[in-house]
Short mmCIF file of C-alpha atoms (C1' of nucleotides) and ligand atoms in Angstrom, two decimals:
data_model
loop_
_atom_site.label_atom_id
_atom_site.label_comp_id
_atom_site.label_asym_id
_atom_site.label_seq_id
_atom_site.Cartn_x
_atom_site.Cartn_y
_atom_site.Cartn_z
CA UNK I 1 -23.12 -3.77 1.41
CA UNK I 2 -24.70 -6.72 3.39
CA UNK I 3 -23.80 -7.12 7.28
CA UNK I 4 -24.56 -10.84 6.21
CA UNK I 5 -23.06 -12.34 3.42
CA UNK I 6 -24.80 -15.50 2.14
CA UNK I 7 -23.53 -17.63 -0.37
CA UNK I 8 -26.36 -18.26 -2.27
CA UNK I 9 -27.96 -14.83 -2.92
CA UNK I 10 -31.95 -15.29 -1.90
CA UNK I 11 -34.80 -14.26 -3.98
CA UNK I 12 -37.95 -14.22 -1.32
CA UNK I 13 -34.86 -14.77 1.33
CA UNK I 14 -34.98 -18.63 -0.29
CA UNK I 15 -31.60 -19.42 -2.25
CA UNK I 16 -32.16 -20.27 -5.33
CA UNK I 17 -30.39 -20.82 -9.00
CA UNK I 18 -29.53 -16.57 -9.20
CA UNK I 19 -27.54 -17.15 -12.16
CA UNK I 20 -31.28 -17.95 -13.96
CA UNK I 21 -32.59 -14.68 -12.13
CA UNK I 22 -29.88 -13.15 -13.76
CA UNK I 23 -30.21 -14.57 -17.41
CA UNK I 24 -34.17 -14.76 -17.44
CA UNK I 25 -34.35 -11.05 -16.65
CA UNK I 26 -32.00 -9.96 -19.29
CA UNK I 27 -33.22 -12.24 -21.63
CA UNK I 28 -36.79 -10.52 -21.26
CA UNK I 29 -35.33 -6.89 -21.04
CA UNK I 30 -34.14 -7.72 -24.57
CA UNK I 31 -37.05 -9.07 -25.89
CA UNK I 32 -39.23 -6.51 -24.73
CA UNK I 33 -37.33 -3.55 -25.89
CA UNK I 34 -37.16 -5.61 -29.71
CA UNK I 35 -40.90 -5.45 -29.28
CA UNK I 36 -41.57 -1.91 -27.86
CA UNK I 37 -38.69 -0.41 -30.51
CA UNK I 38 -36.89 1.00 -27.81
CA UNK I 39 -33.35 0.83 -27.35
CA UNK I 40 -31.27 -1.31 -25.19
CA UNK I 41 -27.95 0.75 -25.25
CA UNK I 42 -24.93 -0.56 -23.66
CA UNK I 43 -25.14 2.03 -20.51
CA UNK I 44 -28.66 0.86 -20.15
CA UNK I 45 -27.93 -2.80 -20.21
CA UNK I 46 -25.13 -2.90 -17.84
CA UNK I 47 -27.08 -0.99 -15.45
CA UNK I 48 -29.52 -3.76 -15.37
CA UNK I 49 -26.99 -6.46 -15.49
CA UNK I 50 -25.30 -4.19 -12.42
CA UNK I 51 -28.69 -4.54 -10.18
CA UNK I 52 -29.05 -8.26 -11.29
CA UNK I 53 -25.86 -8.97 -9.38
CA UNK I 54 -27.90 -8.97 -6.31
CA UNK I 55 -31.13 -9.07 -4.65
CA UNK I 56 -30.27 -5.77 -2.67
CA UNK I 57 -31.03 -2.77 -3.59
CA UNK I 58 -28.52 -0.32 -4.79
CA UNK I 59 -28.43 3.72 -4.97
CA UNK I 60 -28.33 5.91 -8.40
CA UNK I 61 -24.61 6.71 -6.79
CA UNK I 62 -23.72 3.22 -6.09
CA UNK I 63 -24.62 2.24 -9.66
CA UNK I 64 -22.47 5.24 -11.09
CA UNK I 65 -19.31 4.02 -9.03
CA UNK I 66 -19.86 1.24 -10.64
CA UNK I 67 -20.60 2.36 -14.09
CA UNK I 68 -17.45 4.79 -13.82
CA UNK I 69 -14.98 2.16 -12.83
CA UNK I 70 -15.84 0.66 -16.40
CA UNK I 71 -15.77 3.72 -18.01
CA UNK I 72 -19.28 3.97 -18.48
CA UNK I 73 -20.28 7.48 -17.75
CA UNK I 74 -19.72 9.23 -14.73
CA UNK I 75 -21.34 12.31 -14.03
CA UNK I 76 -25.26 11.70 -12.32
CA UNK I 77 -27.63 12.33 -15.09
CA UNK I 78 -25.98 9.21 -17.02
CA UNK I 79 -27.07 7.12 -14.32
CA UNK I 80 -30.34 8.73 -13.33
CA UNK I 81 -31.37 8.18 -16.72
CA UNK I 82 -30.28 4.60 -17.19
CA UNK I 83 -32.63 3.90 -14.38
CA UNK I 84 -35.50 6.03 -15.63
CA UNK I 85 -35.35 3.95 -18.73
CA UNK I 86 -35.22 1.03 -16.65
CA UNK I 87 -38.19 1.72 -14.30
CA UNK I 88 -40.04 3.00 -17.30
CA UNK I 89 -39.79 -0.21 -19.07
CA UNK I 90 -40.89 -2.25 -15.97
CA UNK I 91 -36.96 -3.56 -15.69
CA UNK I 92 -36.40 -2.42 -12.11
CA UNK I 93 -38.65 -0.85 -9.10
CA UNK I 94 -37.37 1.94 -7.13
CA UNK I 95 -37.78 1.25 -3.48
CA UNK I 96 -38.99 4.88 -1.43
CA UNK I 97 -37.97 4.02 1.32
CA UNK I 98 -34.08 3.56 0.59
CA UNK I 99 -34.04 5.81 -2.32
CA UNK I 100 -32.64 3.33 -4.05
CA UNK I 101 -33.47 0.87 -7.19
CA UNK I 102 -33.91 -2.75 -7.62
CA UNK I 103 -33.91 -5.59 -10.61
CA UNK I 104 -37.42 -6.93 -11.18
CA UNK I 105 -37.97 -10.67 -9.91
CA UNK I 106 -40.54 -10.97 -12.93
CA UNK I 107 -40.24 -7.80 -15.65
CA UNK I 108 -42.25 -10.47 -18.20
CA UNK I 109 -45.44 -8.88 -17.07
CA UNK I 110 -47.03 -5.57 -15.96
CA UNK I 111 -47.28 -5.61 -12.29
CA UNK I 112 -47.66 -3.62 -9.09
CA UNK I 113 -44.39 -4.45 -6.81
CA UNK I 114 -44.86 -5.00 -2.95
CA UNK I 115 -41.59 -5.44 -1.36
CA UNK I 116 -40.31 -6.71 1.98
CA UNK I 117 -36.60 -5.11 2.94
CA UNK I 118 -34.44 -6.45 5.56
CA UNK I 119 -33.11 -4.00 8.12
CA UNK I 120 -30.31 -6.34 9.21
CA UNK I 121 -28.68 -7.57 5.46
CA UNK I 122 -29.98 -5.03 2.68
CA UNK I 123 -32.29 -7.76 0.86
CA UNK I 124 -34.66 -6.92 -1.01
CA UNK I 125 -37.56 -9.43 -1.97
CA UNK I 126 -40.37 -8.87 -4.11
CA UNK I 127 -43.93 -10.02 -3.55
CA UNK I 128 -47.52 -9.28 -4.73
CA UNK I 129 -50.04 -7.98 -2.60
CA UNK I 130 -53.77 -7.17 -3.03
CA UNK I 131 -54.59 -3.62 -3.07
CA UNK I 132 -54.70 -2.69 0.95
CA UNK I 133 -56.68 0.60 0.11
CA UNK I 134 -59.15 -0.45 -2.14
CA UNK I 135 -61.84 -0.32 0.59
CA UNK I 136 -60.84 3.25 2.00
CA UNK I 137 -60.45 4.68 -2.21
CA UNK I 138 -63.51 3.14 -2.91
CA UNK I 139 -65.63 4.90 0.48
CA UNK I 140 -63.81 8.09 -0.58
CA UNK I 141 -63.82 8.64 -4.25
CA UNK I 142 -59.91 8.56 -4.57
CA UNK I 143 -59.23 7.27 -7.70
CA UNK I 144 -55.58 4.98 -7.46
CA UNK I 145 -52.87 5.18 -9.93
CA UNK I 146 -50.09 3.44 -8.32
CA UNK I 147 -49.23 2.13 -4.56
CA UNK I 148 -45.97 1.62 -3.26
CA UNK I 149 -45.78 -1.06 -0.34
CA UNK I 150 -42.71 -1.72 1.34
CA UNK I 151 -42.33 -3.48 4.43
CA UNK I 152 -39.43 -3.42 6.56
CA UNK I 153 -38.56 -6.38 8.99
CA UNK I 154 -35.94 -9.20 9.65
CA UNK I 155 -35.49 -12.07 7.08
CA UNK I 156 -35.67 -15.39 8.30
CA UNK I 157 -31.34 -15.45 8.41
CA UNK I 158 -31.18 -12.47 10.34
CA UNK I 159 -33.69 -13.25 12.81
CA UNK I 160 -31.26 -15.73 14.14
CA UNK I 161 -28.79 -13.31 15.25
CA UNK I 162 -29.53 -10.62 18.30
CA UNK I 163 -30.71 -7.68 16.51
CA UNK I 164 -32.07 -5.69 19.61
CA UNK K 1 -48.34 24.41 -2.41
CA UNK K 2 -51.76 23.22 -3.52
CA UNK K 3 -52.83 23.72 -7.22
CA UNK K 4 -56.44 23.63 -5.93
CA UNK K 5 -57.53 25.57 -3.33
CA UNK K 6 -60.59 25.21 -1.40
CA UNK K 7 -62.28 26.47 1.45
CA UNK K 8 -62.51 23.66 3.54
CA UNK K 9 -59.42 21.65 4.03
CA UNK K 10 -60.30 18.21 3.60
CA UNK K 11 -59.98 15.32 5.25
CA UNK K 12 -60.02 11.68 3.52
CA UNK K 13 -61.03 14.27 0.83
CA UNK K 14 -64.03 15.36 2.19
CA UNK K 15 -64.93 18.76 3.71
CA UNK K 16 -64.96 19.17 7.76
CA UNK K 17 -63.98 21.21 10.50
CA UNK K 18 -60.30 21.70 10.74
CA UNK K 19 -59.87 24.07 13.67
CA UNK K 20 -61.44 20.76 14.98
CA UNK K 21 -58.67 18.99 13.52
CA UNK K 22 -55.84 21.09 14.95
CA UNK K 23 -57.18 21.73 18.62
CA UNK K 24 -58.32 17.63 19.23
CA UNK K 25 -54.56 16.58 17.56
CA UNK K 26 -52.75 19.38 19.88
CA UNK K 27 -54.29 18.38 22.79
CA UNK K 28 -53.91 15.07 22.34
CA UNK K 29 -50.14 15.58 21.89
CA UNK K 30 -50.15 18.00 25.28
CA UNK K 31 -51.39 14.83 26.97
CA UNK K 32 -49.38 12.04 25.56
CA UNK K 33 -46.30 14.12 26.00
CA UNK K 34 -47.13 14.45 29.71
CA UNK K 35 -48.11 11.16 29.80
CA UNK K 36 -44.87 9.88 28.80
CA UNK K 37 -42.53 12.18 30.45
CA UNK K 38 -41.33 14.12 27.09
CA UNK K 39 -40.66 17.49 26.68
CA UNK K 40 -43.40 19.03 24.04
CA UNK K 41 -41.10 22.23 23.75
CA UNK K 42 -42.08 25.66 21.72
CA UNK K 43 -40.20 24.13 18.40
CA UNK K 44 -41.70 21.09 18.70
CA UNK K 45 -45.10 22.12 19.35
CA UNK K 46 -44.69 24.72 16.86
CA UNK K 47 -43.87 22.45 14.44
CA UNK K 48 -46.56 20.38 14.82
CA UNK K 49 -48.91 23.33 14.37
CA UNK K 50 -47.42 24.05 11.38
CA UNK K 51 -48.58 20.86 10.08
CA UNK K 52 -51.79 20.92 11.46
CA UNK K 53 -52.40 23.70 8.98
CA UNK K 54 -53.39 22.24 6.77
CA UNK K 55 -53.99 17.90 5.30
CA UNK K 56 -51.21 18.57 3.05
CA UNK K 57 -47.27 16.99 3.01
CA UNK K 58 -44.47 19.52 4.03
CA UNK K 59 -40.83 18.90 3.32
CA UNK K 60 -38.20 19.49 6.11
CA UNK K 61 -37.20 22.71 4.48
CA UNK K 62 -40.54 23.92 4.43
CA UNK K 63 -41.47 23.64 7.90
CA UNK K 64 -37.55 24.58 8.45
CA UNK K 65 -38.52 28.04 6.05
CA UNK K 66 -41.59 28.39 8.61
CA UNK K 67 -39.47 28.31 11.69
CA UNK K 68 -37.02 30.62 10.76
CA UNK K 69 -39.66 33.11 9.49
CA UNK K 70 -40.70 33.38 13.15
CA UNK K 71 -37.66 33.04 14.79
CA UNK K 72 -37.44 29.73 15.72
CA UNK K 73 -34.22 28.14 14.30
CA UNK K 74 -32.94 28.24 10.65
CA UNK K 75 -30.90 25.61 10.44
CA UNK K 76 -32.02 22.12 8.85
CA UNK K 77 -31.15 20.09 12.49
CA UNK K 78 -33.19 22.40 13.80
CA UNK K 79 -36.15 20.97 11.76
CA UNK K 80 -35.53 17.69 11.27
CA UNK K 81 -35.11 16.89 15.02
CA UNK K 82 -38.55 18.42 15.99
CA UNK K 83 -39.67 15.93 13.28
CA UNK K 84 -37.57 13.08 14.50
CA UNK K 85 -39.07 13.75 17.77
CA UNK K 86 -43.26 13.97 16.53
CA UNK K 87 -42.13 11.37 14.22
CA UNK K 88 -41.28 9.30 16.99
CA UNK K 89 -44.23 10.24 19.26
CA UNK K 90 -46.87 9.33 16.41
CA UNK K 91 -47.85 12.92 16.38
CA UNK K 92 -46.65 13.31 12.56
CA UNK K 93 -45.84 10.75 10.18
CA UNK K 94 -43.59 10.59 7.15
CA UNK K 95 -44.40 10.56 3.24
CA UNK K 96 -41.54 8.10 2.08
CA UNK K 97 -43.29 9.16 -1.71
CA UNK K 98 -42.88 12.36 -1.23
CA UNK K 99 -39.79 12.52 1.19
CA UNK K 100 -42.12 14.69 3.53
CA UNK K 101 -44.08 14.81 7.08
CA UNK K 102 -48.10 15.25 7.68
CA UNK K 103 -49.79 15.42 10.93
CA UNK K 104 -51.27 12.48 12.07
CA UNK K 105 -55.50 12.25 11.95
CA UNK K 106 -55.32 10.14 14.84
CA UNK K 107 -52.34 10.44 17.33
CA UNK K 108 -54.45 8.93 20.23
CA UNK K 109 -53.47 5.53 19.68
CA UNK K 110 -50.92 3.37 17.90
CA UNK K 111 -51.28 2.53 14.32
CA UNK K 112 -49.94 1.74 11.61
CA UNK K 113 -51.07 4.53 8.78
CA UNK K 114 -51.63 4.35 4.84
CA UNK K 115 -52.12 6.99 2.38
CA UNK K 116 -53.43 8.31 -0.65
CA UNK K 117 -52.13 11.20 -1.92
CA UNK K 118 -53.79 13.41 -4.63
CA UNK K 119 -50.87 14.20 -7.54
CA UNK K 120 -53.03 17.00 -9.06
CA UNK K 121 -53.85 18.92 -5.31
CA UNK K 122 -51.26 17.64 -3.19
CA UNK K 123 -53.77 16.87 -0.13
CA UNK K 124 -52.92 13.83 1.51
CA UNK K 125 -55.81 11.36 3.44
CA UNK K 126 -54.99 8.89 6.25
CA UNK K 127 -56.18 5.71 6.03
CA UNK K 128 -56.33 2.61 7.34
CA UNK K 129 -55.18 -0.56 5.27
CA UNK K 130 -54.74 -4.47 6.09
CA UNK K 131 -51.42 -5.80 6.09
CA UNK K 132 -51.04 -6.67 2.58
CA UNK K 133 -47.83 -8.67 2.44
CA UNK K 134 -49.23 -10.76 5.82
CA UNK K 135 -49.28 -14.07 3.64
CA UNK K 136 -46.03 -13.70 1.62
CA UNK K 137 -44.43 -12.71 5.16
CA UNK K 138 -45.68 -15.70 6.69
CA UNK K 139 -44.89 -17.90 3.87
CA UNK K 140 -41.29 -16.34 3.26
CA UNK K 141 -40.48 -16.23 7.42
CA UNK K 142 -39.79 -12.31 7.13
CA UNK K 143 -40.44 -10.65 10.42
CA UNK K 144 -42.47 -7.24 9.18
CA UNK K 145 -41.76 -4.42 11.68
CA UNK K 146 -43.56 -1.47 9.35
CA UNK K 147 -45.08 -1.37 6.08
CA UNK K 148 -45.09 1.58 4.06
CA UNK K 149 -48.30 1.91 2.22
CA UNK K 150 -48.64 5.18 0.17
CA UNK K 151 -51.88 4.98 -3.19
CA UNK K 152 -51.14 8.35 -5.42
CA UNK K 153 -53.79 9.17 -7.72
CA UNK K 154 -56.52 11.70 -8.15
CA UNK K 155 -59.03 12.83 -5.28
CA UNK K 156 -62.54 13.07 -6.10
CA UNK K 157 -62.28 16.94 -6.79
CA UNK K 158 -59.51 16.76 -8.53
CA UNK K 159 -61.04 13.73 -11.04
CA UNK K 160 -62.94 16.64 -12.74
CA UNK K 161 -60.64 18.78 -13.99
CA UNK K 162 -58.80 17.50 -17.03
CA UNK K 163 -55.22 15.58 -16.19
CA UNK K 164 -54.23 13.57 -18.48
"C1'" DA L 1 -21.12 23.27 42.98
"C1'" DT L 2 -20.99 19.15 40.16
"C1'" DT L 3 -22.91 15.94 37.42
"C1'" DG L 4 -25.99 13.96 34.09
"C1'" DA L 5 -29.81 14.14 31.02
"C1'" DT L 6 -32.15 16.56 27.53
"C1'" DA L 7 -32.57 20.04 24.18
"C1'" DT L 8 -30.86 23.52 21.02
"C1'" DG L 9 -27.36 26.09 18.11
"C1'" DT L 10 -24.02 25.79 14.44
"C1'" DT L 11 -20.77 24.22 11.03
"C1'" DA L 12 -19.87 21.43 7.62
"C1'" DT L 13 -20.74 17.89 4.55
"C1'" DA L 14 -23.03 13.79 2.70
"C1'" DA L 15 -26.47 11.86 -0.19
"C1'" DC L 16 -29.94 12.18 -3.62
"C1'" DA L 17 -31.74 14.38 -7.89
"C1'" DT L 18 -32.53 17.36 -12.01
"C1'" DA L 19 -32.32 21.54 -15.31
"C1'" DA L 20 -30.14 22.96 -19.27
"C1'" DC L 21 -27.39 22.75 -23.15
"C1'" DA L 22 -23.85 20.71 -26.24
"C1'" DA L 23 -22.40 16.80 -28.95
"C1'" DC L 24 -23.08 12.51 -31.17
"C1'" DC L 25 -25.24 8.96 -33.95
"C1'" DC L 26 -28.49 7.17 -36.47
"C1'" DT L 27 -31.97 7.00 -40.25
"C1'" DA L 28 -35.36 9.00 -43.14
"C1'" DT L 29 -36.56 12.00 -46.82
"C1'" DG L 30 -35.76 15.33 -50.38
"C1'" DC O 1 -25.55 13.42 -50.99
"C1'" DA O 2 -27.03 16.47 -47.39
"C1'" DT O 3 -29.40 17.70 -44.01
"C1'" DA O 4 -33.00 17.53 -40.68
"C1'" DG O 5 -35.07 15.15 -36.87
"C1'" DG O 6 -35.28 11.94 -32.98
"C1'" DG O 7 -33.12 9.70 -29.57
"C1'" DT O 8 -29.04 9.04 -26.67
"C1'" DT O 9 -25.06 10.48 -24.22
"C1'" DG O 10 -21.67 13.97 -22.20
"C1'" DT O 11 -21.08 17.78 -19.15
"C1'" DT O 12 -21.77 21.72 -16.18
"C1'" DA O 13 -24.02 23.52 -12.73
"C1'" DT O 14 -27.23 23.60 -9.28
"C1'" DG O 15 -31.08 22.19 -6.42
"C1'" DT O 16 -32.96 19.31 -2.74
"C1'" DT O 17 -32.94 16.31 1.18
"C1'" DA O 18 -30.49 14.63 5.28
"C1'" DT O 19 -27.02 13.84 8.93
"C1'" DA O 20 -22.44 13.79 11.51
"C1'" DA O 21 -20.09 16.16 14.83
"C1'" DC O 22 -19.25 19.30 18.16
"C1'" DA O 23 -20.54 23.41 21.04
"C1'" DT O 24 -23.80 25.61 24.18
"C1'" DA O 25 -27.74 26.00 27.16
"C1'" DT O 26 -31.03 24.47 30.65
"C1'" DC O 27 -32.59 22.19 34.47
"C1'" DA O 28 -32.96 18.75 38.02
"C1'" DA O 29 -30.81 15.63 41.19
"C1'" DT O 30 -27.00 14.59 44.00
ZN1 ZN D 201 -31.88 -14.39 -7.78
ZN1 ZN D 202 -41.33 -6.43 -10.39
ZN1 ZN D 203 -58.75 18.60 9.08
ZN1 ZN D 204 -51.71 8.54 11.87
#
DNA sequence: ATTGATATGTTATAACATAACAACCCTATG
DNA sequence: CATAGGGTTGTTATGTTATAACATATCAAT
């Protein structure tokens, strides 16, 4: 799915050790769902172990292929659900923009996800970022539940190359 | 579309003059369009109208329902590149939440817009935000182009009620 | 008249998402 | 034990959002 392969897959476009991504998150999706008495079912865990692969972000129907080709379920509400579990429990963020769904960098705590997305090479990092309409809610009475801020840009690899 | 009607369309939630609205965001579009040399043909303009109605998201198939009510196409191209076009003009912008358009509160010069949109009343308020992810940009070397930046939660009218 | 640029019309399909119901698998509780 | 309830998965069908591709129309410049 990336124009730009990288060895190293890059978490805040840095490499990095992904394998720990990889084993930290899972090893906090299972200890949370042991404390919230909620079930980590086999469909459920692959589909996280499925967005850990990378730090892009992948569609419901990309996951699916995926969970088909293992014999996993293959019709859309199996996968739809996985990730509704998944987002639920703070596992993964969907990302508007692309209509698509990525592993949280940090599911240990409750947090609002900011994200910058690569045009260029499909990653996907996540950041934290102070509320930007506190101000305006505040002068108008709205009373926030939830922001979603995505920014879309060039990573520092793929501002290298002409992207015109 | 709205659970909650009121008189008064608001705007930033709070009661004004929307034939105000409409006429100042047409003719600003009339001018910019000459300005730049672009067609601002009967769909497009029509379309923008439409949206001017009222401080509230449409979906493509909405406006597209509108258009073929009065004759004006009824197929979804049809809609979609009259909103490619405003979208492109900074006449209407697009809800990624809500995977739909709203007419811009301020076409007559570049920004970058924010939102918050009511969940209860479906009205949606323009804002203006900071860049929120400016530091982990600058830190990480991404290259921000856009930022989406979209608050849901309640409006002040719409606090009252009961929604749990 | 011919060309080129821009816009619209139309068909078909791709891509994303959910409603609704049936079946399965636990684990209480009687 | 059975059997009822909650949660999960399987499946069908459909709804919703979006675009590719190609045809036609319009108008201005050569
Ligand atoms: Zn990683
Ligand atoms: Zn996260
Ligand atoms: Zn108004
Ligand atoms: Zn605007």
């Amino acid at each position: 799915m990336a124009r730009h392969d990288k060895s190293a897959t890059p978490l805040g476009f840095a490499a990095h050790d992904h394998t720990a991504c990889q084993s930290r998150a899972l090893a906090t999706a299972d200890q949370l769902c042991a404390a919230r008495r909620v079930q980590f079912t086999p469909v459920r865990r692959r589909v996280l172990e499925i967005l850990l692969e990378s730090h892009e972000a992948l569609g419901a129907y990309d996951v699916l292929a995926r969970l088909n080709a293992e014999g996993l379920g293959s019709k859309p509400p199996v996968a739809y659900r996985a990730l509704a579990f998944l987002v639920d429990q703070g596992f993964v963020h969907r990302i508007e923009r692309l209509n698509a769904f990525i592993a949280c960098a940090d599911p240990s705590h409750d947090h609002s996800p900011a994200f910058m997305i690569c045009r260029a090479c499909g990653t996907v990092a996540e950041a934290h970022a102070q509320m930007p309409l506190g101000d305006s809610a505040a002068r108008s009475g709205f009373q926030i539940e939830q922001t979603v801020i995505e920014a879309e840009g060039l990573c520092p690899d793929c501002q290298e190359v002409r992207t015109p």
